[in-house]
Amino acid sequence: TSLQAAPSSRNFPNDFLWGSATASYQVEGAVQEDGRGPSIWDTFSHTPGKTHHGDTGDIADDFYHRYPQDIQLMKELGLKACRFSVSWTRIFPSGTGAPNQRGLDFYHRMVDALLAVGIQPFCTLYHWDLPQPLQDRGGWENRDTAKAFADYAGYTAGKLSDKVSHFMTMNEMRTFVQQGYGDGTHAPGLIVGPKRLAQLTHHVVLAHGMGVQAIRASARPDTRVGIADNVTVTTPVIEIPEHIAAARVAMREENAMFQTVIQEGRYTELYLKRLAADAPHYTPEEMTIIRSPMDFVGINVYQPTWIRADHSDAGYAVVPAPSSYPRMFSPWLSVGPEGIYWATKLVADIWKVKEIYITENGSSSSDLIAPDGAVYDTDRVMFLRNYLTQMQRAISDGVPIKGYFLWSLLDNFEWADGYEKRFGIVYVDFATQKRTPKLSAMFYKNLIASNRIV
Ligand code: GBH
């Protein structure tokens, strides 16, 4: 009828992978079950004053037991892919040593349930839940942690690669480095200062590279290996050539210690100059490992970093957001739909990346429950519609984005924000574990079914 949206060219590719993303500690619960060992997030969340309300992931979404129903929910929404993470301490309860078969069995059961309904599993090996015994030996400050990670990653990918085609070594290196060791707001809650921070950052990218090699050595040869990186989303403040050029320079420099070094195997001159005496020790052999080729790059996109041209040494400057700038329910989550366009376009262009996934995108909402019991999260729908419009624009421009993982299916343990910040398109009543799809779930389901954005 005349009230229906007109057909448009805003289609997505036929084989586009629509999915959702989660992480072990944020959804699983069952922290004492089947031989799981303690991680730094158990320690941190149980330390008074560290999380909102003292919330912990002890139960979370109880996904460890409720995965069959939750996977049914994914199927009803029409999801084609699911990104999950493995809890290191379910596989190796003390980080290294003998593997724990009962922990591995859980991921076999869960992956089997996904495959049974035609949902493709994507596996992240490290989403921040470092084994506590490794932290007791220095955590990422200890270079041996990189070796322990590679051993765990290789073992786990080797066991799952008959069923899982895509592995990501790590999720958001910047976040767990900066918040875990830089400002202490995430586990392990340390503030180590710039010199130690630069050195442990180097161990993290080394662990990624060693992980890539270990996965290749043990997994099926057709396994695809990548990362889920929250690159700083450098976005031209307005789209004119001088600011676009500046955003391109900024993409390399702002991500010098993460995406740039893993793509190029060297730290930029500006990065080393900015660090001066705090620069990390590294060897040419390590750089070769760090830049081990990946098959795809996953990018988590949330807030933009606005960039303008500048006559400084760097050639660009960050434009801070005015206090009136629109934000979602998390103060850090400023709204910049164009970011998803520029982040993917610049990454593809600078490093000639042939396969990109949006491994996370989504928003928090205060989620008012209406008198009829439904959750009309119009703010989240607005956020998604705008970001997905810009993602479609990127695909139309030839940026090779192959899939999109919405963060998140369920409201879950939002780290230091506990259960206060809800990122799900499905509402979770944590007292009863009841799931209620929000308006945004309906929006996403319809978008997937039509495979276009209007
Ligand atoms: C991602 O983090 C995570 O991968 C995922 O686990 C998480 O649940 C999801 O997104 C939603 O947050 O110092 O107050 O300015 C998002 C990454 C979180 C990184 C907020 C920067 C700044 C907090 N960002 N953080 S603040």
Short mmCIF file of C-alpha atoms and ligand atoms in Angstrom, two decimals:
data_model
loop_
_atom_site.label_atom_id
_atom_site.label_comp_id
_atom_site.label_asym_id
_atom_site.label_seq_id
_atom_site.Cartn_x
_atom_site.Cartn_y
_atom_site.Cartn_z
CA THR A 1 0.00 0.00 0.00
CA SER A 2 0.99 3.64 -0.21
CA LEU A 3 2.00 3.58 3.45
CA GLN A 4 4.72 1.03 2.86
CA ALA A 5 8.26 2.21 2.44
CA ALA A 6 9.23 2.46 -1.20
CA PRO A 7 11.73 -0.09 -2.47
CA SER A 8 15.17 1.38 -2.38
CA SER A 9 18.66 0.46 -3.36
CA ARG A 10 19.70 0.14 0.24
CA ASN A 11 20.07 -3.61 0.11
CA PHE A 12 22.76 -5.66 1.80
CA PRO A 13 24.61 -8.46 -0.02
CA ASN A 14 22.70 -11.77 -0.18
CA ASP A 15 25.28 -13.63 1.88
CA PHE A 16 25.66 -10.89 4.49
CA LEU A 17 26.07 -12.37 7.98
CA TRP A 18 23.75 -10.79 10.50
CA GLY A 19 24.60 -11.77 14.05
CA SER A 20 24.86 -10.85 17.68
CA ALA A 21 27.83 -10.84 20.04
CA THR A 22 28.42 -11.85 23.66
CA ALA A 23 31.35 -12.57 25.97
CA SER A 24 31.84 -15.39 28.46
CA TYR A 25 32.03 -13.49 31.75
CA GLN A 26 29.20 -11.15 30.78
CA VAL A 27 26.61 -13.89 30.12
CA GLU A 28 27.62 -17.35 31.34
CA GLY A 29 27.46 -17.31 35.14
CA ALA A 30 28.17 -20.82 36.53
CA VAL A 31 31.54 -19.57 37.72
CA GLN A 32 32.14 -22.55 40.01
CA GLU A 33 30.89 -25.20 37.64
CA ASP A 34 32.62 -28.09 35.88
CA GLY A 35 36.08 -27.21 37.11
CA ARG A 36 36.27 -23.56 35.99
CA GLY A 37 39.12 -21.65 37.65
CA PRO A 38 39.04 -18.03 38.86
CA SER A 39 39.74 -15.14 36.50
CA ILE A 40 40.72 -11.56 37.26
CA TRP A 41 37.09 -10.56 36.77
CA ASP A 42 35.94 -12.86 39.59
CA THR A 43 38.51 -11.23 41.85
CA PHE A 44 37.75 -7.69 40.70
CA SER A 45 33.95 -7.90 40.82
CA HIS A 46 34.12 -9.44 44.31
CA THR A 47 36.34 -6.61 45.57
CA PRO A 48 34.12 -4.05 47.34
CA GLY A 49 33.68 -0.77 45.48
CA LYS A 50 34.88 -1.92 42.08
CA THR A 51 31.59 -2.46 40.25
CA HIS A 52 28.27 -0.65 40.30
CA HIS A 53 26.28 -1.95 43.27
CA GLY A 54 28.92 -4.65 43.85
CA ASP A 55 27.47 -6.60 40.92
CA THR A 56 29.34 -9.72 39.79
CA GLY A 57 29.13 -12.19 36.91
CA ASP A 58 28.41 -15.12 39.26
CA ILE A 59 25.04 -15.71 37.61
CA ALA A 60 24.79 -13.05 34.87
CA ASP A 61 22.36 -14.38 32.20
CA ASP A 62 22.90 -17.97 33.35
CA PHE A 63 23.72 -18.62 29.70
CA TYR A 64 25.76 -21.67 30.78
CA HIS A 65 22.47 -23.41 31.49
CA ARG A 66 20.02 -21.42 29.37
CA TYR A 67 21.90 -21.45 26.07
CA PRO A 68 19.36 -23.79 24.41
CA GLN A 69 16.50 -21.30 24.90
CA ASP A 70 18.70 -18.32 24.05
CA ILE A 71 19.82 -19.95 20.82
CA GLN A 72 16.15 -20.59 20.03
CA LEU A 73 15.64 -16.84 20.49
CA MET A 74 18.48 -16.15 18.04
CA LYS A 75 16.83 -18.44 15.55
CA GLU A 76 13.48 -16.67 15.92
CA LEU A 77 15.19 -13.35 15.20
CA GLY A 78 16.68 -14.82 12.04
CA LEU A 79 20.31 -14.48 13.12
CA LYS A 80 22.81 -16.14 10.81
CA ALA A 81 25.86 -15.89 13.04
CA CYS A 82 26.74 -15.71 16.72
CA ARG A 83 29.93 -14.34 18.21
CA PHE A 84 30.80 -15.78 21.62
CA SER A 85 33.96 -15.93 23.72
CA VAL A 86 35.61 -18.84 25.48
CA SER A 87 36.43 -18.53 29.16
CA TRP A 88 40.15 -19.36 29.37
CA THR A 89 39.77 -20.76 32.90
CA ARG A 90 37.12 -23.25 31.83
CA ILE A 91 39.71 -24.75 29.48
CA PHE A 92 42.82 -24.24 31.64
CA PRO A 93 41.60 -23.62 35.21
CA SER A 94 44.93 -22.18 36.32
CA GLY A 95 45.88 -20.62 32.99
CA THR A 96 48.49 -23.21 32.00
CA GLY A 97 48.96 -26.91 32.68
CA ALA A 98 46.40 -29.67 32.16
CA PRO A 99 43.25 -28.90 30.14
CA ASN A 100 39.81 -29.41 31.67
CA GLN A 101 37.64 -31.53 29.39
CA ARG A 102 34.37 -30.61 31.14
CA GLY A 103 34.98 -26.94 30.34
CA LEU A 104 35.63 -27.69 26.70
CA ASP A 105 32.51 -29.87 26.58
CA PHE A 106 30.33 -26.83 27.33
CA TYR A 107 31.56 -25.06 24.19
CA HIS A 108 31.03 -28.21 22.14
CA ARG A 109 27.42 -28.44 23.38
CA MET A 110 26.78 -24.76 22.74
CA VAL A 111 28.36 -24.73 19.29
CA ASP A 112 26.47 -27.88 18.35
CA ALA A 113 23.22 -26.17 19.35
CA LEU A 114 24.07 -23.19 17.12
CA LEU A 115 24.96 -25.39 14.16
CA ALA A 116 21.77 -27.42 14.62
CA VAL A 117 19.69 -24.30 13.84
CA GLY A 118 21.99 -23.08 11.07
CA ILE A 119 23.75 -20.31 13.01
CA GLN A 120 27.45 -19.87 12.25
CA PRO A 121 29.63 -19.60 15.37
CA PHE A 122 32.44 -17.01 15.57
CA CYS A 123 34.79 -17.55 18.51
CA THR A 124 36.75 -14.95 20.49
CA LEU A 125 39.53 -16.49 22.56
CA TYR A 126 40.17 -13.63 24.96
CA HIS A 127 37.46 -11.25 26.11
CA TRP A 128 39.26 -9.99 29.22
CA ASP A 129 38.87 -12.89 31.68
CA LEU A 130 42.56 -13.56 32.35
CA PRO A 131 43.26 -16.51 34.68
CA GLN A 132 43.93 -15.16 38.19
CA PRO A 133 47.06 -17.32 38.65
CA LEU A 134 48.61 -15.58 35.63
CA GLN A 135 47.79 -12.18 37.10
CA ASP A 136 49.50 -13.33 40.29
CA ARG A 137 52.64 -13.69 38.17
CA GLY A 138 52.27 -10.18 36.69
CA GLY A 139 49.51 -10.65 34.12
CA TRP A 140 50.20 -8.85 30.83
CA GLU A 141 53.26 -7.22 32.36
CA ASN A 142 54.87 -10.64 32.26
CA ARG A 143 55.99 -11.62 28.77
CA ASP A 144 55.28 -15.30 29.63
CA THR A 145 51.55 -14.48 29.57
CA ALA A 146 51.83 -14.11 25.78
CA LYS A 147 53.14 -17.67 25.54
CA ALA A 148 50.43 -18.96 27.89
CA PHE A 149 47.80 -17.24 25.75
CA ALA A 150 49.17 -18.76 22.55
CA ASP A 151 49.17 -22.24 24.11
CA TYR A 152 45.55 -21.82 25.26
CA ALA A 153 44.44 -20.29 21.92
CA GLY A 154 46.10 -23.02 19.87
CA TYR A 155 44.69 -25.80 22.02
CA THR A 156 41.14 -24.43 22.02
CA ALA A 157 41.02 -23.57 18.32
CA GLY A 158 42.45 -27.00 17.54
CA LYS A 159 39.60 -28.64 19.45
CA LEU A 160 36.81 -26.45 18.00
CA SER A 161 37.90 -25.83 14.41
CA ASP A 162 35.88 -28.70 12.95
CA LYS A 163 32.82 -26.71 13.99
CA VAL A 164 33.98 -23.10 14.16
CA SER A 165 35.26 -21.40 11.01
CA HIS A 166 36.30 -17.98 12.38
CA PHE A 167 38.48 -17.27 15.41
CA MET A 168 39.39 -13.91 16.90
CA THR A 169 42.43 -13.82 19.17
CA MET A 170 41.35 -10.93 21.36
CA ASN A 171 38.61 -8.44 22.04
CA GLU A 172 39.42 -4.75 22.46
CA MET A 173 43.07 -4.72 23.45
CA ARG A 174 42.89 -1.00 24.12
CA THR A 175 40.09 -1.35 26.64
CA PHE A 176 41.62 -4.03 28.82
CA VAL A 177 45.04 -2.39 28.67
CA GLN A 178 43.82 1.14 29.36
CA GLN A 179 41.11 0.37 31.88
CA GLY A 180 42.80 -2.65 33.46
CA TYR A 181 46.28 -1.16 33.91
CA GLY A 182 46.01 2.52 32.91
CA ASP A 183 43.18 3.90 35.01
CA GLY A 184 42.26 0.86 37.11
CA THR A 185 38.53 0.90 36.35
CA HIS A 186 38.56 -2.69 35.02
CA ALA A 187 40.26 -5.86 36.26
CA PRO A 188 42.94 -6.18 37.49
CA GLY A 189 42.40 -2.61 38.68
CA LEU A 190 45.98 -1.35 38.42
CA ILE A 191 47.50 2.02 37.57
CA VAL A 192 51.02 1.21 36.43
CA GLY A 193 52.21 4.44 34.78
CA PRO A 194 53.19 5.11 31.15
CA LYS A 195 56.42 3.11 30.85
CA ARG A 196 55.02 -0.16 32.21
CA LEU A 197 51.82 0.45 30.24
CA ALA A 198 53.73 0.71 26.94
CA GLN A 199 55.66 -2.47 27.71
CA LEU A 200 52.60 -4.53 28.62
CA THR A 201 50.80 -3.18 25.55
CA HIS A 202 53.66 -4.64 23.54
CA HIS A 203 53.22 -8.01 25.28
CA VAL A 204 49.53 -7.92 24.35
CA VAL A 205 50.13 -7.42 20.63
CA LEU A 206 52.86 -10.05 20.81
CA ALA A 207 50.34 -12.44 22.39
CA HIS A 208 47.94 -11.70 19.53
CA GLY A 209 50.63 -12.57 16.95
CA MET A 210 51.71 -15.70 18.80
CA GLY A 211 48.04 -16.62 19.06
CA VAL A 212 47.53 -16.26 15.31
CA GLN A 213 50.48 -18.59 14.70
CA ALA A 214 49.35 -21.12 17.30
CA ILE A 215 45.82 -21.23 15.86
CA ARG A 216 47.20 -21.77 12.36
CA ALA A 217 49.42 -24.56 13.62
CA SER A 218 46.62 -26.51 15.27
CA ALA A 219 43.32 -25.63 13.54
CA ARG A 220 41.95 -26.86 10.24
CA PRO A 221 43.77 -25.27 7.30
CA ASP A 222 40.67 -23.41 6.10
CA THR A 223 40.21 -21.71 9.50
CA ARG A 224 39.94 -17.93 9.29
CA VAL A 225 41.85 -15.97 11.90
CA GLY A 226 41.36 -12.36 12.93
CA ILE A 227 40.82 -10.03 15.86
CA ALA A 228 38.06 -7.86 17.33
CA ASP A 229 39.68 -4.47 17.72
CA ASN A 230 38.10 -1.25 18.93
CA VAL A 231 40.16 0.93 16.66
CA THR A 232 39.86 4.57 17.54
CA VAL A 233 37.12 5.54 15.09
CA THR A 234 38.76 8.54 13.45
CA THR A 235 36.00 10.41 11.64
CA PRO A 236 36.43 13.60 9.59
CA VAL A 237 34.72 16.40 11.46
CA ILE A 238 33.07 17.38 8.19
CA GLU A 239 33.48 15.47 4.94
CA ILE A 240 35.79 17.69 2.93
CA PRO A 241 39.14 16.52 1.52
CA GLU A 242 41.45 18.15 4.10
CA HIS A 243 39.63 16.61 7.07
CA ILE A 244 39.25 13.24 5.35
CA ALA A 245 43.01 13.19 4.75
CA ALA A 246 43.59 14.10 8.40
CA ALA A 247 41.30 11.28 9.57
CA ARG A 248 43.32 8.84 7.47
CA VAL A 249 46.59 9.96 9.12
CA ALA A 250 44.90 9.84 12.52
CA MET A 251 43.70 6.26 11.96
CA ARG A 252 47.32 5.09 11.75
CA GLU A 253 48.64 7.25 14.56
CA GLU A 254 45.82 6.89 17.08
CA ASN A 255 45.99 3.11 16.64
CA ALA A 256 49.81 2.92 16.48
CA MET A 257 50.16 0.52 19.42
CA PHE A 258 47.39 -1.85 18.25
CA GLN A 259 46.01 -2.17 14.69
CA THR A 260 48.90 -0.31 13.07
CA VAL A 261 51.64 -2.42 14.62
CA ILE A 262 49.80 -5.70 13.99
CA GLN A 263 49.31 -4.71 10.34
CA GLU A 264 52.72 -3.18 9.71
CA GLY A 265 55.07 -4.81 12.22
CA ARG A 266 56.49 -1.51 13.39
CA TYR A 267 55.68 1.32 15.73
CA THR A 268 55.18 4.67 14.01
CA GLU A 269 57.83 7.35 14.51
CA LEU A 270 55.27 9.63 16.09
CA TYR A 271 54.26 6.95 18.61
CA LEU A 272 57.87 6.37 19.66
CA LYS A 273 58.51 10.10 19.77
CA ARG A 274 55.45 10.72 21.93
CA LEU A 275 56.53 7.98 24.35
CA ALA A 276 60.20 9.06 24.38
CA ALA A 277 61.87 7.34 27.36
CA ASP A 278 58.71 5.31 28.03
CA ALA A 279 58.94 3.44 24.69
CA PRO A 280 58.80 -0.34 24.99
CA HIS A 281 61.65 -2.79 24.41
CA TYR A 282 61.08 -4.95 21.37
CA THR A 283 63.02 -7.04 18.90
CA PRO A 284 62.74 -7.44 15.10
CA GLU A 285 61.78 -11.11 15.68
CA GLU A 286 58.85 -10.03 17.85
CA MET A 287 57.70 -7.58 15.19
CA THR A 288 57.59 -10.38 12.62
CA ILE A 289 55.36 -12.40 14.94
CA ILE A 290 53.14 -9.41 15.74
CA ARG A 291 52.37 -8.76 12.08
CA SER A 292 51.41 -12.39 11.34
CA PRO A 293 48.89 -12.09 8.49
CA MET A 294 45.21 -12.24 9.42
CA ASP A 295 42.32 -13.40 7.23
CA PHE A 296 39.91 -10.75 8.44
CA VAL A 297 39.74 -7.72 10.69
CA GLY A 298 36.89 -7.35 13.16
CA ILE A 299 36.09 -3.83 14.28
CA ASN A 300 33.99 -2.85 17.28
CA VAL A 301 32.34 0.50 16.55
CA TYR A 302 30.74 2.66 19.20
CA GLN A 303 31.60 6.35 19.63
CA PRO A 304 33.38 8.47 17.01
CA THR A 305 36.58 10.44 17.50
CA TRP A 306 36.16 13.62 15.45
CA ILE A 307 39.27 14.63 13.54
CA ARG A 308 40.24 17.86 11.79
CA ALA A 309 43.23 18.87 9.72
CA ASP A 310 45.95 20.67 11.66
CA HIS A 311 49.36 22.17 10.99
CA SER A 312 51.02 20.38 13.91
CA ASP A 313 53.69 17.66 13.47
CA ALA A 314 50.96 15.03 13.50
CA GLY A 315 48.92 16.76 10.78
CA TYR A 316 45.65 16.25 12.59
CA ALA A 317 43.90 17.14 15.82
CA VAL A 318 41.06 15.62 17.82
CA VAL A 319 37.96 17.81 18.09
CA PRO A 320 36.42 17.27 21.53
CA ALA A 321 32.65 16.94 21.72
CA PRO A 322 30.78 19.87 23.28
CA SER A 323 28.90 18.98 26.46
CA SER A 324 25.59 19.22 24.57
CA TYR A 325 26.69 16.45 22.17
CA PRO A 326 24.12 13.58 22.04
CA ARG A 327 24.98 10.45 23.99
CA MET A 328 23.29 7.16 24.72
CA PHE A 329 22.71 5.85 28.26
CA SER A 330 26.47 5.39 28.85
CA PRO A 331 28.26 8.73 29.22
CA TRP A 332 31.11 7.58 26.94
CA LEU A 333 28.79 6.53 24.13
CA SER A 334 28.47 9.64 21.98
CA VAL A 335 26.54 9.14 18.77
CA GLY A 336 28.40 9.22 15.45
CA PRO A 337 26.85 6.98 12.80
CA GLU A 338 29.39 8.15 10.19
CA GLY A 339 32.06 6.47 12.32
CA ILE A 340 31.08 3.03 11.07
CA TYR A 341 31.55 4.27 7.49
CA TRP A 342 34.93 5.91 8.08
CA ALA A 343 36.42 3.26 10.35
CA THR A 344 35.78 0.47 7.87
CA LYS A 345 36.68 2.53 4.81
CA LEU A 346 39.98 3.76 6.27
CA VAL A 347 41.01 0.34 7.61
CA ALA A 348 40.29 -1.27 4.24
CA ASP A 349 42.10 1.47 2.38
CA ILE A 350 45.19 1.89 4.57
CA TRP A 351 45.97 -1.80 5.12
CA LYS A 352 44.31 -3.33 2.02
CA VAL A 353 42.07 -5.47 4.23
CA LYS A 354 39.89 -7.78 2.12
CA GLU A 355 37.44 -8.98 4.77
CA ILE A 356 35.97 -6.85 7.54
CA TYR A 357 33.37 -7.70 10.15
CA ILE A 358 31.69 -5.31 12.51
CA THR A 359 32.32 -7.50 15.54
CA GLU A 360 30.37 -5.17 17.84
CA ASN A 361 28.02 -2.22 17.51
CA GLY A 362 25.11 -1.31 19.71
CA SER A 363 23.99 0.90 22.51
CA SER A 364 22.84 1.16 26.08
CA SER A 365 19.35 2.39 26.88
CA SER A 366 17.46 3.12 30.07
CA ASP A 367 14.73 0.83 28.70
CA LEU A 368 11.43 2.06 30.10
CA ILE A 369 8.97 -0.76 30.54
CA ALA A 370 5.59 0.35 29.17
CA PRO A 371 2.27 -0.35 30.94
CA ASP A 372 1.67 -3.19 28.48
CA GLY A 373 4.89 -4.88 29.63
CA ALA A 374 6.78 -4.19 26.40
CA VAL A 375 10.10 -2.36 26.14
CA TYR A 376 9.95 0.42 23.56
CA ASP A 377 13.63 1.26 23.24
CA THR A 378 13.14 3.87 20.54
CA ASP A 379 16.56 5.35 21.35
CA ARG A 380 18.33 2.08 20.50
CA VAL A 381 16.28 1.74 17.31
CA MET A 382 17.33 5.27 16.32
CA PHE A 383 20.96 4.44 17.05
CA LEU A 384 20.93 1.20 15.07
CA ARG A 385 19.05 2.62 12.10
CA ASN A 386 21.57 5.42 11.72
CA TYR A 387 24.69 3.28 12.13
CA LEU A 388 23.35 0.59 9.79
CA THR A 389 22.51 3.22 7.16
CA GLN A 390 26.15 4.28 7.25
CA MET A 391 27.33 0.67 7.13
CA GLN A 392 25.21 0.15 4.01
CA ARG A 393 26.79 3.28 2.55
CA ALA A 394 30.24 1.75 3.12
CA ILE A 395 29.24 -1.51 1.45
CA SER A 396 27.83 0.45 -1.51
CA ASP A 397 31.20 2.17 -1.79
CA GLY A 398 32.89 -1.22 -2.06
CA VAL A 399 34.18 -1.59 1.51
CA PRO A 400 34.36 -5.38 2.05
CA ILE A 401 32.16 -5.70 5.15
CA LYS A 402 30.96 -9.31 5.34
CA GLY A 403 28.94 -9.34 8.52
CA TYR A 404 27.64 -7.39 11.51
CA PHE A 405 27.41 -8.55 15.13
CA LEU A 406 25.05 -6.48 17.23
CA TRP A 407 26.15 -5.96 20.83
CA SER A 408 24.24 -7.53 22.36
CA LEU A 409 21.52 -10.17 22.23
CA LEU A 410 20.78 -10.01 25.96
CA ASP A 411 21.19 -7.41 28.67
CA ASN A 412 24.25 -8.65 30.54
CA PHE A 413 27.02 -7.90 33.06
CA GLU A 414 28.35 -4.60 31.75
CA TRP A 415 31.72 -4.82 33.52
CA ALA A 416 32.25 -2.01 36.04
CA ASP A 417 28.74 -0.75 35.29
CA GLY A 418 27.29 -4.02 36.57
CA TYR A 419 23.68 -4.61 35.52
CA GLU A 420 22.80 -0.93 35.45
CA LYS A 421 23.66 -0.41 31.78
CA ARG A 422 21.58 -2.55 29.43
CA PHE A 423 22.94 -3.26 25.94
CA GLY A 424 20.55 -6.06 24.93
CA ILE A 425 17.91 -6.07 22.24
CA VAL A 426 16.29 -8.60 24.59
CA TYR A 427 15.40 -7.41 28.08
CA VAL A 428 16.52 -9.63 30.95
CA ASP A 429 14.80 -9.52 34.33
CA PHE A 430 17.79 -10.64 36.40
CA ALA A 431 15.62 -11.69 39.35
CA THR A 432 13.74 -14.27 37.28
CA GLN A 433 15.96 -14.62 34.18
CA LYS A 434 12.89 -13.89 32.06
CA ARG A 435 13.71 -12.68 28.53
CA THR A 436 11.52 -10.06 26.78
CA PRO A 437 12.48 -8.98 23.25
CA LYS A 438 12.53 -5.19 23.00
CA LEU A 439 11.27 -3.05 20.11
CA SER A 440 14.85 -3.10 18.76
CA ALA A 441 14.69 -6.91 18.49
CA MET A 442 11.65 -6.50 16.23
CA PHE A 443 13.50 -3.84 14.26
CA TYR A 444 16.53 -6.11 13.81
CA LYS A 445 14.42 -9.14 12.90
CA ASN A 446 12.64 -7.19 10.17
CA LEU A 447 15.86 -5.72 8.89
CA ILE A 448 17.43 -9.17 8.61
CA ALA A 449 14.35 -10.60 6.89
CA SER A 450 14.23 -7.82 4.28
CA ASN A 451 18.04 -7.53 4.12
CA ARG A 452 17.83 -3.80 3.56
CA ILE A 453 17.72 -0.61 5.57
CA VAL A 454 14.97 1.93 5.03
C1 GBH B 1 32.73 -3.18 24.43
O1 GBH B 1 33.37 -2.23 25.19
C2 GBH B 1 33.07 -4.52 24.99
O2 GBH B 1 33.75 -5.32 24.05
C3 GBH B 1 31.88 -5.25 25.54
O3 GBH B 1 32.33 -6.27 26.37
C4 GBH B 1 30.99 -4.25 26.24
O4 GBH B 1 29.96 -4.86 26.95
C5 GBH B 1 30.42 -3.36 25.18
O5 GBH B 1 31.40 -2.85 24.33
C6 GBH B 1 29.58 -2.21 25.72
O6 GBH B 1 30.31 -1.39 26.54
O7 GBH B 1 36.47 5.54 31.00
O8 GBH B 1 34.11 5.87 31.43
O9 GBH B 1 35.12 6.80 29.43
C7 GBH B 1 33.13 -0.90 24.82
C8 GBH B 1 34.42 -0.16 24.94
C9 GBH B 1 33.75 1.02 26.96
C10 GBH B 1 35.79 1.46 25.82
C11 GBH B 1 33.85 2.34 27.66
C12 GBH B 1 35.89 2.76 26.50
C13 GBH B 1 35.36 4.13 28.31
C14 GBH B 1 34.74 4.22 29.65
N1 GBH B 1 34.41 1.06 25.67
N2 GBH B 1 35.22 2.76 27.77
S1 GBH B 1 35.15 5.73 30.44
#
